[in-house]
Coordinates of C-alpha atoms in Angstrom, one line a residue:
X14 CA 56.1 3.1 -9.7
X15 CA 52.9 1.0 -10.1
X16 CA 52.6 -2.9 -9.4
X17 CA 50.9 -5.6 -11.2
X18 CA 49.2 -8.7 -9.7
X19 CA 49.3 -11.3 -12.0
X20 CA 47.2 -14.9 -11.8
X21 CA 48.9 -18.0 -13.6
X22 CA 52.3 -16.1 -14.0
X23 CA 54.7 -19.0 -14.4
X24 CA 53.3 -20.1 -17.5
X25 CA 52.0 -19.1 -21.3
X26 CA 50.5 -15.5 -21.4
X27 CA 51.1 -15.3 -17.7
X28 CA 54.8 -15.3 -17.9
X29 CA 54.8 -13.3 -20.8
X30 CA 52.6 -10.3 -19.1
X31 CA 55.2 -10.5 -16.0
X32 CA 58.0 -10.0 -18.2
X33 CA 56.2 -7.4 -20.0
X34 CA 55.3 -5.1 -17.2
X35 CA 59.0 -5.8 -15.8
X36 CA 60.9 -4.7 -18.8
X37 CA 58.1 -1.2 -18.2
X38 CA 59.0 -0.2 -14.9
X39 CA 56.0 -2.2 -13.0
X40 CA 56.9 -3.9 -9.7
X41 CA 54.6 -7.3 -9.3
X42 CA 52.7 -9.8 -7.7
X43 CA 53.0 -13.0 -8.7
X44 CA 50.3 -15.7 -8.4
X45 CA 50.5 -19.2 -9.1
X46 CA 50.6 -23.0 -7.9
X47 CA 53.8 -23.8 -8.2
X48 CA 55.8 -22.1 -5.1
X49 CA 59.3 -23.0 -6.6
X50 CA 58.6 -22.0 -9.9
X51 CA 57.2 -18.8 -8.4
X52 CA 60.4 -18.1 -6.5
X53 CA 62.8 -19.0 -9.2
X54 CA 60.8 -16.6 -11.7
X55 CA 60.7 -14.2 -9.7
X56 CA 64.8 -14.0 -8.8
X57 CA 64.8 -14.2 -12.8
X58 CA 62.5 -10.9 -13.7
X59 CA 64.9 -9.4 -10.4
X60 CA 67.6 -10.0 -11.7
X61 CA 66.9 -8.7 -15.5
X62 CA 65.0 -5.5 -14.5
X63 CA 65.6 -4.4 -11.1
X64 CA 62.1 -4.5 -10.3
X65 CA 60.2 -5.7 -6.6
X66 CA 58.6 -8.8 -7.6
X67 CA 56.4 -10.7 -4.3
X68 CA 55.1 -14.2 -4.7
X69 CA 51.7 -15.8 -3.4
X70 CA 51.6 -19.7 -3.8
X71 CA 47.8 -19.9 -4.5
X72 CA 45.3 -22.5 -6.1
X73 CA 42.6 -20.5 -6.9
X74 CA 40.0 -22.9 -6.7
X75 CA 40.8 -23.1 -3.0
X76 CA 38.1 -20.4 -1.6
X77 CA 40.8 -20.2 1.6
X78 CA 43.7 -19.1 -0.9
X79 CA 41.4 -17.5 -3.1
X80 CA 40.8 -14.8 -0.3
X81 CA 44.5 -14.6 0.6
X82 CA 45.1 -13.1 -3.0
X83 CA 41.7 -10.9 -2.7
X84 CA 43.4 -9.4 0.7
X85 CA 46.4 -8.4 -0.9
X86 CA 44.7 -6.4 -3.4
X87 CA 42.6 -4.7 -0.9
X88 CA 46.5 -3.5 0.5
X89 CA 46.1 0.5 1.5
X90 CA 50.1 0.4 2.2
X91 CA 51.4 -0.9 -0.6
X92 CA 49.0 -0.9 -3.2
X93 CA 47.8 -3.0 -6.6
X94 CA 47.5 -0.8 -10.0
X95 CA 46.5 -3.5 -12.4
X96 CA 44.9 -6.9 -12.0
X97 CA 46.1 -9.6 -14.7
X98 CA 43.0 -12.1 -13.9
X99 CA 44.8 -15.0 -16.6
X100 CA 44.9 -18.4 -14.5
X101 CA 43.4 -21.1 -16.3
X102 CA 43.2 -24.5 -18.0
X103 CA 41.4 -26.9 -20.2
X104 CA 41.0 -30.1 -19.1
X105 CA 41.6 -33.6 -21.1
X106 CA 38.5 -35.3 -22.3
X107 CA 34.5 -34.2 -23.1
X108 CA 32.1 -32.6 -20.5
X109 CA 30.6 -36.3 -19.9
X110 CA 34.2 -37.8 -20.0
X111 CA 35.5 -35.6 -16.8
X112 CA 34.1 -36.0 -13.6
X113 CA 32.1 -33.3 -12.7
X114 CA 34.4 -33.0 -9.7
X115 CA 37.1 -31.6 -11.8
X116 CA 34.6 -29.2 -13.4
X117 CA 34.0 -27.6 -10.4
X118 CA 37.5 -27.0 -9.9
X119 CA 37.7 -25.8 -13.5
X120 CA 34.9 -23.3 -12.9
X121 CA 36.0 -22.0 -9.9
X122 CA 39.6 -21.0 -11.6
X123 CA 38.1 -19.4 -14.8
X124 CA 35.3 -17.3 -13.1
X125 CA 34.7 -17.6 -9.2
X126 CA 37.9 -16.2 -8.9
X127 CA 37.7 -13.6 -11.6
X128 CA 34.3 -12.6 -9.4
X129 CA 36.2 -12.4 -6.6
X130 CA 39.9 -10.9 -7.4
X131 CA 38.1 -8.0 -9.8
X132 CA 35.6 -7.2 -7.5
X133 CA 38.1 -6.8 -4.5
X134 CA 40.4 -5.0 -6.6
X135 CA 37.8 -2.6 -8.4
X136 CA 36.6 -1.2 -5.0
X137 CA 39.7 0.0 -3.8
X138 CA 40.8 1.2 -7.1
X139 CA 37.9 3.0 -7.6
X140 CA 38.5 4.8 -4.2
X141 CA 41.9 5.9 -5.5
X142 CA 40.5 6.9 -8.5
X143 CA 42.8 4.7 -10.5
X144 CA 43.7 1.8 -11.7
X145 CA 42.8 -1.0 -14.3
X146 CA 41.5 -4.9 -14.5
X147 CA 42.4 -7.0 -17.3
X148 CA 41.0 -10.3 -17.4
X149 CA 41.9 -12.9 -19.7
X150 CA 38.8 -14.3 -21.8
X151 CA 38.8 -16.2 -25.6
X152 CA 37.4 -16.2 -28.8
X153 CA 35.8 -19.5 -27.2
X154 CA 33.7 -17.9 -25.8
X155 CA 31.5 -17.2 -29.1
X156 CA 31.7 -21.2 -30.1
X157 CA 29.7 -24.0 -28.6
X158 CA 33.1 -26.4 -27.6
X159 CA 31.7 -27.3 -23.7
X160 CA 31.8 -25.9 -20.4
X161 CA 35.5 -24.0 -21.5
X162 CA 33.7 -21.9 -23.8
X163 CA 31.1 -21.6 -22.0
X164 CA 33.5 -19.9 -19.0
X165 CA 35.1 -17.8 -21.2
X166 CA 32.0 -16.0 -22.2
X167 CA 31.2 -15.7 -18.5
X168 CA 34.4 -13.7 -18.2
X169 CA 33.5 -11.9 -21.6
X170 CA 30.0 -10.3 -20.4
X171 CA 31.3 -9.6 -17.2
X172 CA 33.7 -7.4 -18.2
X173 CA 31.5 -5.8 -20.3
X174 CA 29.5 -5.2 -17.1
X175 CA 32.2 -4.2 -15.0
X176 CA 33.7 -1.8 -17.2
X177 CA 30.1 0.3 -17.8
X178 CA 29.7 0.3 -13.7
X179 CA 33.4 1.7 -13.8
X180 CA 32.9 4.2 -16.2
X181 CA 34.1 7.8 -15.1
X182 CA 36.1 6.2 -12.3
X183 CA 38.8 6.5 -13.6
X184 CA 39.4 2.4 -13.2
X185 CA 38.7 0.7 -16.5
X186 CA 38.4 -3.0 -17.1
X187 CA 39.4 -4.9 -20.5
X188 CA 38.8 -8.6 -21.7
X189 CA 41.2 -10.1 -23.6
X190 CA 40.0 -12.4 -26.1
X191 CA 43.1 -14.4 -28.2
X192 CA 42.4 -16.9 -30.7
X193 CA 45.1 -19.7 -30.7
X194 CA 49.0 -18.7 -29.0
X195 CA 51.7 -20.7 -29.1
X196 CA 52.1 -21.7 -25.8
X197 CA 51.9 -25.3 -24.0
X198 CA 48.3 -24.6 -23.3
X199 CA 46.7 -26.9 -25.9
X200 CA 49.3 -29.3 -25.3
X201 CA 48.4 -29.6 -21.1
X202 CA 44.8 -30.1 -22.0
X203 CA 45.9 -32.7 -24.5
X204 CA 43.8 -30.8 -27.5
X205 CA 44.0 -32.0 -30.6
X206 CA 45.1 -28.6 -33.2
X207 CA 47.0 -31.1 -35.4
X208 CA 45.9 -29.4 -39.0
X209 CA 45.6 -25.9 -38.1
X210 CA 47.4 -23.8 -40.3
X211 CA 50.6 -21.8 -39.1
X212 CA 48.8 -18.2 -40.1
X213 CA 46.3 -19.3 -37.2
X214 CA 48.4 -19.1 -34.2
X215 CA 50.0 -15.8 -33.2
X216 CA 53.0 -15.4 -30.7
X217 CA 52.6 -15.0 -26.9
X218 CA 54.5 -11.2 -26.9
X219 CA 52.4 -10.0 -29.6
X220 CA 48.8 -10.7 -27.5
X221 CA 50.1 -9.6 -24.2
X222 CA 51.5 -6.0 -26.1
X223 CA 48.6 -5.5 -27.8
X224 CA 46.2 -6.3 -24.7
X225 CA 48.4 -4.0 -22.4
X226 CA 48.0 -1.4 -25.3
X227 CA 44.4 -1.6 -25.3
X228 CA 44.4 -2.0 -21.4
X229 CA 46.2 1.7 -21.0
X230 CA 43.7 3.2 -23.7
X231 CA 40.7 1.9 -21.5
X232 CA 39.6 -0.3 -24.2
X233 CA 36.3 -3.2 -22.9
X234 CA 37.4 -5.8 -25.6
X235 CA 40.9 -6.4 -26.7
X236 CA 41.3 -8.8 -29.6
X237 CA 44.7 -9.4 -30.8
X238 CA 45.3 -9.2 -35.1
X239 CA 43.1 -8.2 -37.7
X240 CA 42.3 -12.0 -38.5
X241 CA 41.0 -13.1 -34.9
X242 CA 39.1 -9.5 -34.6
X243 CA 37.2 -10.6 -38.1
X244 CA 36.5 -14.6 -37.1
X245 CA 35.6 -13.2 -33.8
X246 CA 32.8 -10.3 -35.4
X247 CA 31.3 -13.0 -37.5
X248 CA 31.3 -16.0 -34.4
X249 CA 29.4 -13.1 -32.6
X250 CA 26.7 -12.5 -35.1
X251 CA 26.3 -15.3 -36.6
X252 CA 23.5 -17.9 -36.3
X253 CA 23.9 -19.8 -33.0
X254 CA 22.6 -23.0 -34.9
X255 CA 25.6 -22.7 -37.7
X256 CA 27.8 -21.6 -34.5
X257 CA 27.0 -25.2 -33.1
X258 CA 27.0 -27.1 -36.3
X259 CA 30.9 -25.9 -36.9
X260 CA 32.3 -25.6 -33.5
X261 CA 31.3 -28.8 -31.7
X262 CA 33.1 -31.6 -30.4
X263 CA 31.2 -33.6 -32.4
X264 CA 32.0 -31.6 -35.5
X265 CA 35.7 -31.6 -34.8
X266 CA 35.9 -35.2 -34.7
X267 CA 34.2 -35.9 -37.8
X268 CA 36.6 -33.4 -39.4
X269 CA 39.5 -35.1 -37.9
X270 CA 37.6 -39.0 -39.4
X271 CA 37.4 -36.8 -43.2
X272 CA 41.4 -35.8 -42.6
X273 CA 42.5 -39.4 -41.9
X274 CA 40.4 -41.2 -44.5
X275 CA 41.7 -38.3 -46.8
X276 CA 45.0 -39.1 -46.0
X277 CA 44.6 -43.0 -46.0
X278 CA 42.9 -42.5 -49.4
X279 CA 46.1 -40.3 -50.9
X280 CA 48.1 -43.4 -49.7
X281 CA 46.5 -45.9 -51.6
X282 CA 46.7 -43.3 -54.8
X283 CA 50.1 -43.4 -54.3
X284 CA 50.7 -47.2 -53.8
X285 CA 48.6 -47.6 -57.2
X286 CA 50.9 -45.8 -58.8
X287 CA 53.9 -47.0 -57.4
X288 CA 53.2 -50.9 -57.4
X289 CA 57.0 -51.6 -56.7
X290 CA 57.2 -50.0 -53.6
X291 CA 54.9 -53.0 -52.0
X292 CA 56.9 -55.3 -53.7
X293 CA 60.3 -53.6 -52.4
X294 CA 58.5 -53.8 -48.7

């Protein structure tokens, strides 16, 4: 039986890929903040599908309990097969808004510990001859939206790297890159996707199939749905200039200024024709 070590497993795609590999036979490690949540997900996924389930209470932007998690995938005894690198969060505000303090933090999460964990994890799986990294990226990483984006590329070229060093190893290593999931996510970081059409999101068990899918073929770039694999072949060749003209802060809140004055504008149409309804208020 193989075991999975999964990072930020007690919420959005992290919850989902536990209870995916569970329900496949895969024993795990679970990694997260939250030691209560840990435990009582944990006895949950037990108690469904039988299988070993260990908890590490870790912030990863702690260096101290960042290398607590490295050690246990370095384990000769009882071993890690796949490496779930998904922890992560946005944070509420512009780059110059946030203080740079939290920025650090934010950085260290999304790639010093992706550095780390897959580069602990790929030397001992590439002395068994086996095994497999999948690291949690985004279609953000092609736009210009601020130091989150800018991460998720990072984690999108590394892989790249990693998996051509890996090849003929037999250890292969896989970015996931979703577009929007319906998850709290967005709502944590306190973005605004007010507007966005329901075709646009896709569901948390349909990304984390389709990356473990691609993650057993040995594929480098796993993007989920026809749609996001199209919007993401254009973000990647197109322009950077009309990349940064559409995908900016700045650009988002203008389109959100157009939306309301559309709106306030439909109003007033509607009160001109309607002149009773004022006098009824």
């Amino acid at each position: 039986m193989t075991r999975a070590l999964v990072t930020g497993s007690t919420a959005g795609l992290g919850l989902e890929f536990a209870w995916q590999l569970a329900g496949t036979g895969h024993d795990l490690v679970l990694v997260a903040r939250n030691e209560d949540r840990l435990q009582a997900i944990a006895a949950q996924i037990r108690d469904v599908h039988g299988v070993d389930v260990q908890t590490l209470a870790a912030d990863l932007s702690e260096r101290s309990r960042l290398e607590v998690v490295a050690k246990r995938l370095t384990d000769p005894v009882d071993p890690v097969d796949l490496l779930v690198n998904n922890a992560g969060y946005g944070l509420r505000g512009t780059f110059l808004e946030v203080p740079v303090e939290d920025h650090e933090r934010q950085m260290d999460t999304l790639m010093r510990a992706v550095l780390v964990l897959s580069h602990a994890a790929a030397r001992v799986m590439v002395q068994r001859r086996r095994g497999a990294i999948l690291n949690v990226s985004s279609l953000a990483g092609y736009t210009a939206t601020g130091p989150y984006a800018a991460s998720k590329s990072w984690v999108t070229v590394f892989t790249e790297s990693l998996a051509m060093e890996l090849k003929g190893t037999g250890v292969t290593a896989t970015a996931l890159l979703p577009g929007f999931v319906q998850t709290e996510f967005h709502e944590r970081a306190s973005m605004n996707v007010e507007g966005l059409p329901r075709v646009t999101w896709l569901k948390a068990p349909y990304v984390v199939e389709q990356a473990l899918r691609d993650t057993a073929r040995g594929q480098v770039i796993s993007i989920p749905s026809v749609k996001y694999r199209t919007a993401g072949e254009v973000g990647r060749i197109a322009p950077r200039s009309i990349v940064r003209a559409v995908t900016s802060p700045r650009w988002h809140q203008k389109l959100m200024e157009k939306k309301v004055a559309r709106a306030r504008r439909q109003a007033s149409r509607r009160d001109l024709r309607a002149p009773w309804r004022r006098d009824a208020e």
